mmCIF file of C-alpha atoms in Angstrom:
data_model
loop_
_atom_site.group_PDB
_atom_site.id
_atom_site.type_symbol
_atom_site.label_atom_id
_atom_site.label_comp_id
_atom_site.label_asym_id
_atom_site.label_seq_id
_atom_site.Cartn_x
_atom_site.Cartn_y
_atom_site.Cartn_z
ATOM 1 C CA MET A 1 -15.493 -32.615 -27.517
ATOM 2 C CA GLY A 2 -14.466 -30.600 -25.168
ATOM 3 C CA ALA A 3 -14.228 -27.464 -27.487
ATOM 4 C CA LYS A 4 -18.464 -28.408 -28.269
ATOM 5 C CA ARG A 5 -19.370 -28.622 -24.707
ATOM 6 C CA ARG A 6 -17.924 -24.889 -23.556
ATOM 7 C CA GLU A 7 -19.141 -23.140 -26.576
ATOM 8 C CA ALA A 8 -22.859 -24.708 -25.849
ATOM 9 C CA ARG A 9 -22.045 -23.236 -22.532
ATOM 10 C CA ALA A 10 -20.947 -19.571 -23.447
ATOM 11 C CA MET A 11 -24.337 -19.424 -25.891
ATOM 12 C CA ALA A 12 -26.363 -20.651 -23.085
ATOM 13 C CA ALA A 13 -25.254 -17.922 -21.022
ATOM 14 C CA LEU A 14 -26.328 -15.369 -23.584
ATOM 15 C CA GLU A 15 -29.611 -16.537 -23.092
ATOM 16 C CA ARG A 16 -29.938 -15.838 -19.248
ATOM 17 C CA PRO A 17 -31.789 -12.674 -18.551
ATOM 18 C CA GLY A 18 -29.547 -9.367 -18.579
ATOM 19 C CA ALA A 19 -26.808 -11.370 -20.192
ATOM 20 C CA ARG A 20 -26.763 -9.424 -23.524
ATOM 21 C CA ALA A 21 -28.437 -6.063 -21.378
ATOM 22 C CA GLY A 22 -25.275 -6.094 -19.540
ATOM 23 C CA ILE A 23 -22.816 -7.135 -22.894
ATOM 24 C CA ALA A 24 -24.800 -4.063 -24.677
ATOM 25 C CA ALA A 25 -23.980 -1.581 -21.280
ATOM 26 C CA ALA A 26 -20.788 -2.546 -20.997
ATOM 27 C CA ALA A 27 -19.503 -2.308 -24.488
ATOM 28 C CA VAL A 28 -20.965 1.820 -24.009
ATOM 29 C CA TRP A 29 -19.399 2.255 -20.883
ATOM 30 C CA GLY A 30 -16.071 1.133 -22.343
ATOM 31 C CA LEU A 31 -17.033 3.678 -25.905
ATOM 32 C CA ALA A 32 -17.613 7.069 -24.092
ATOM 33 C CA TRP A 33 -14.847 6.373 -22.061
ATOM 34 C CA LYS A 34 -12.655 5.823 -24.510
ATOM 35 C CA GLY A 35 -13.645 8.733 -26.851
ATOM 36 C CA ALA A 36 -13.186 11.124 -23.985
ATOM 37 C CA SER A 37 -9.631 9.601 -23.194
ATOM 38 C CA LEU A 38 -8.671 9.387 -27.093
ATOM 39 C CA TRP A 39 -10.227 13.119 -27.301
ATOM 40 C CA ARG A 40 -8.168 14.591 -24.905
ATOM 41 C CA ALA A 41 -5.213 12.705 -25.952
ATOM 42 C CA ALA A 42 -5.547 14.384 -29.478
ATOM 43 C CA GLN A 43 -5.747 17.648 -27.809
ATOM 44 C CA ASP A 44 -3.058 17.038 -25.791
ATOM 45 C CA GLY A 45 -0.821 16.118 -28.527
ATOM 46 C CA SER A 46 0.063 13.054 -26.665
ATOM 47 C CA LYS A 47 0.618 10.750 -29.258
ATOM 48 C CA PRO A 48 2.145 7.643 -27.680
ATOM 49 C CA TRP A 49 -0.887 7.400 -24.953
ATOM 50 C CA PHE A 50 -3.441 8.293 -27.965
ATOM 51 C CA ALA A 51 -1.646 4.915 -29.722
ATOM 52 C CA THR A 52 -1.954 2.883 -26.052
ATOM 53 C CA LEU A 53 -5.784 4.089 -25.014
ATOM 54 C CA LEU A 54 -7.001 3.580 -29.055
ATOM 55 C CA VAL A 55 -4.746 -0.266 -29.205
ATOM 56 C CA THR A 56 -5.878 -1.321 -25.380
ATOM 57 C CA ASN A 57 -9.297 -1.939 -24.123
ATOM 58 C CA THR A 58 -9.519 -1.947 -20.286
ATOM 59 C CA LEU A 59 -13.308 -1.204 -19.904
ATOM 60 C CA GLY A 60 -12.262 2.606 -19.217
ATOM 61 C CA VAL A 61 -9.988 1.939 -16.507
ATOM 62 C CA LEU A 62 -6.555 3.101 -18.363
ATOM 63 C CA ASP A 63 -8.693 5.836 -19.966
ATOM 64 C CA ALA A 64 -10.089 7.344 -16.478
ATOM 65 C CA VAL A 65 -6.101 7.065 -15.199
ATOM 66 C CA TYR A 66 -5.105 8.998 -18.519
ATOM 67 C CA LEU A 67 -7.794 11.546 -17.985
ATOM 68 C CA PHE A 68 -7.814 12.208 -14.418
ATOM 69 C CA GLY A 69 -4.571 11.541 -13.970
ATOM 70 C CA VAL A 70 -1.814 12.002 -16.622
ATOM 71 C CA SER A 71 -3.109 14.465 -18.814
ATOM 72 C CA ARG A 72 -2.006 18.163 -18.831
ATOM 73 C CA ARG A 73 -5.589 19.512 -19.253
ATOM 74 C CA ARG A 74 -7.730 19.507 -15.599
ATOM 75 C CA ARG A 75 -11.094 20.535 -15.831
#
């Protein structure tokens, strides 16, 4: 019965005002960082970083670390 109760709470949380907008904003934010970091890793020829960034999902944290700290090309 506990699993059904948790599922019901999760569904109710999506009914709160702004919950769906917050989830959508987080998805767009993560996708933007992911795209930029994957593009840069491919341009730099960094296969290990490309694979790591492709597999992980940290809402842009690891992607920003790569872009601003690790990437050979600075803008």
